Coordinates of C-alpha atoms in Angstrom, one line a residue:
M1 CA 24.0 -18.8 0.2
S2 CA 23.5 -21.6 2.6
F3 CA 20.8 -24.2 2.1
I4 CA 18.4 -25.5 4.8
K5 CA 19.5 -28.9 5.8
S6 CA 17.0 -30.0 8.5
K7 CA 13.5 -29.6 9.6
S8 CA 14.5 -27.5 12.6
E9 CA 16.4 -25.1 10.3
L10 CA 13.3 -24.8 8.1
I11 CA 11.1 -24.1 11.1
E12 CA 13.6 -21.5 12.4
Y13 CA 13.6 -19.8 8.9
F14 CA 9.8 -19.4 9.0
L15 CA 9.8 -18.3 12.7
K16 CA 12.1 -15.4 11.8
G17 CA 9.5 -14.2 9.3
I18 CA 6.6 -14.0 11.8
K19 CA 5.6 -10.4 12.4
N20 CA 4.0 -8.9 15.4
Q21 CA 0.4 -7.7 15.2
N22 CA 1.4 -4.1 14.8
Q23 CA 3.7 -4.9 11.9
L24 CA 1.0 -6.5 9.7
K25 CA 0.4 -4.2 6.8
I26 CA -0.9 -4.4 3.3
G27 CA 0.8 -2.1 0.7
V28 CA -0.6 -0.9 -2.6
E29 CA 0.7 -1.0 -6.2
H30 CA -0.6 1.1 -9.1
E31 CA 0.5 0.5 -12.6
K32 CA 0.3 3.4 -15.1
F33 CA 1.3 4.2 -18.7
L34 CA 3.0 7.4 -19.7
F35 CA 2.1 9.1 -23.0
S36 CA 4.0 11.9 -24.7
G37 CA 2.0 15.2 -24.6
K38 CA 2.3 16.0 -28.3
E39 CA 2.3 12.8 -30.2
K40 CA 0.0 10.9 -27.9
R41 CA 2.2 7.8 -28.0
R42 CA 3.6 5.8 -25.2
V43 CA 7.0 7.0 -23.9
N44 CA 10.0 4.8 -24.7
Y45 CA 12.7 3.7 -22.2
E46 CA 15.0 6.7 -23.1
E47 CA 12.3 9.1 -22.3
L48 CA 11.5 7.2 -19.0
K49 CA 15.1 7.5 -18.0
I50 CA 14.9 11.3 -18.4
I51 CA 11.9 11.4 -16.2
F52 CA 13.6 9.2 -13.6
K53 CA 16.7 11.5 -13.7
K54 CA 14.5 14.6 -13.0
L55 CA 12.8 12.8 -10.0
E56 CA 16.3 12.2 -8.5
K57 CA 16.2 15.9 -7.6
F58 CA 13.4 15.2 -5.2
D59 CA 15.4 12.6 -3.1
W60 CA 14.4 9.6 -5.2
K61 CA 17.4 7.1 -5.3
P62 CA 17.9 5.2 -8.5
I63 CA 17.5 1.4 -8.7
Y64 CA 19.8 -0.3 -11.2
E65 CA 19.9 -3.6 -13.0
K66 CA 23.5 -3.8 -14.3
E67 CA 23.9 -0.3 -16.0
S68 CA 20.2 0.3 -16.6
I69 CA 18.0 2.3 -14.3
I70 CA 14.9 0.3 -13.6
G71 CA 13.3 2.4 -10.9
L72 CA 13.5 4.8 -8.0
K73 CA 13.2 4.4 -4.3
R74 CA 12.4 6.9 -1.5
G75 CA 11.7 5.5 1.9
E76 CA 9.2 2.8 1.6
Q77 CA 8.0 4.1 -1.8
Q78 CA 9.1 2.8 -5.2
I79 CA 8.6 3.7 -8.8
T80 CA 9.6 0.8 -11.1
T81 CA 9.4 0.0 -14.7
E82 CA 7.6 -3.1 -15.9
P83 CA 8.2 -5.3 -19.0
G84 CA 5.7 -3.3 -21.1
L85 CA 7.3 0.0 -20.1
Q86 CA 4.5 0.8 -17.8
Y87 CA 5.6 2.1 -14.5
E88 CA 4.4 0.9 -11.1
L89 CA 4.0 3.0 -8.0
S90 CA 4.4 1.0 -4.8
G91 CA 4.2 2.4 -1.4
A92 CA 3.8 2.0 2.3
P93 CA 0.4 1.3 3.5
L94 CA -2.0 4.2 2.9
K95 CA -3.7 4.1 6.2
I96 CA -3.0 7.6 7.3
K97 CA -3.9 9.1 3.9
S98 CA -7.0 7.0 3.8
E99 CA -8.1 8.3 7.2
Q100 CA -7.4 11.9 6.2
M101 CA -9.4 11.5 3.0
L102 CA -12.3 9.9 4.9
S103 CA -12.8 13.0 7.0
K104 CA -12.5 15.3 4.0
V105 CA -15.0 13.3 1.9
K106 CA -17.5 13.2 4.9
K107 CA -17.2 17.0 5.2
I108 CA -17.5 17.7 1.5
S109 CA -20.4 15.3 1.0
K110 CA -22.5 16.9 3.8
N111 CA -23.9 13.5 4.7
K112 CA -25.3 12.9 1.3
L113 CA -23.1 9.9 0.6
L114 CA -22.9 6.5 2.2
I115 CA -19.2 6.1 3.0
I116 CA -17.7 2.6 3.4
S117 CA -14.2 2.7 4.8
V118 CA -12.0 -0.1 3.4
G119 CA -8.6 -1.4 4.1
G120 CA -6.3 -1.7 7.1
I121 CA -9.0 -2.2 9.7
M122 CA -7.3 -4.8 11.9
T123 CA -8.9 -4.2 15.2
A124 CA -12.1 -3.0 16.9
D125 CA -10.3 0.2 17.7
D126 CA -9.5 0.7 14.0
A127 CA -13.2 0.2 13.1
L128 CA -14.4 2.6 15.8
K129 CA -11.9 5.2 14.7
R130 CA -13.0 5.1 11.1
I131 CA -16.7 5.4 12.1
R132 CA -15.8 8.4 14.3
M133 CA -14.0 9.9 11.3
G134 CA -17.2 9.6 9.2
A135 CA -17.6 6.1 7.8
D136 CA -21.1 4.8 7.8
L137 CA -19.8 1.2 7.3
V138 CA -16.5 -0.5 7.6
Q139 CA -15.1 -3.4 5.5
I140 CA -13.1 -5.7 7.8
Y141 CA -11.7 -8.2 5.3
T142 CA -8.1 -7.7 6.3
G143 CA -8.9 -7.9 10.0
L144 CA -11.0 -11.1 9.5
I145 CA -8.0 -12.7 7.8
Y146 CA -5.6 -11.9 10.6
Q147 CA -8.0 -11.9 13.6
G148 CA -10.7 -14.3 12.7
P149 CA -14.5 -14.1 13.2
S150 CA -14.1 -12.9 16.8
L151 CA -13.3 -9.5 15.4
V152 CA -17.0 -9.0 14.6
N153 CA -18.0 -9.3 18.2
E154 CA -15.2 -7.1 19.4
I155 CA -16.4 -4.4 17.0
R156 CA -20.0 -4.8 18.2
Q157 CA -18.9 -4.4 21.8
K158 CA -16.9 -1.3 21.1
L159 CA -19.9 0.2 19.3
S160 CA -22.4 -0.5 22.1

């Protein structure tokens, strides 16, 4: 491990971490607890290891800390154990699944629901796409963070 020794090295370090606009993504994490079916108690670590071993048959690769399996990884997805033996599902951004679900919900609801599309709307084109897929409103929080207030006018122009 080498330490940063100058201001220019520090700047270089941060510049390497800058992502292009199309690389900006927000992932998602879900924490869950597992319970045994019969006793209705939380599973212990030994039982969790058995579950992880079974998931390896579906191309999940084990993540180890020393000799202990602490999670699984498949592509950009991970299943990891947490200190309280809950497990956490982490994944790549859910933009595609979100968009697929938007169209399904619109169709099923037969226009009886107000649908607000949330997450991953970075550009005016993203907003327009979600509206065309069935959203009545779009939440542009992420886009505002990265694009700034000009995004609102860009969306208005696309919609007119």
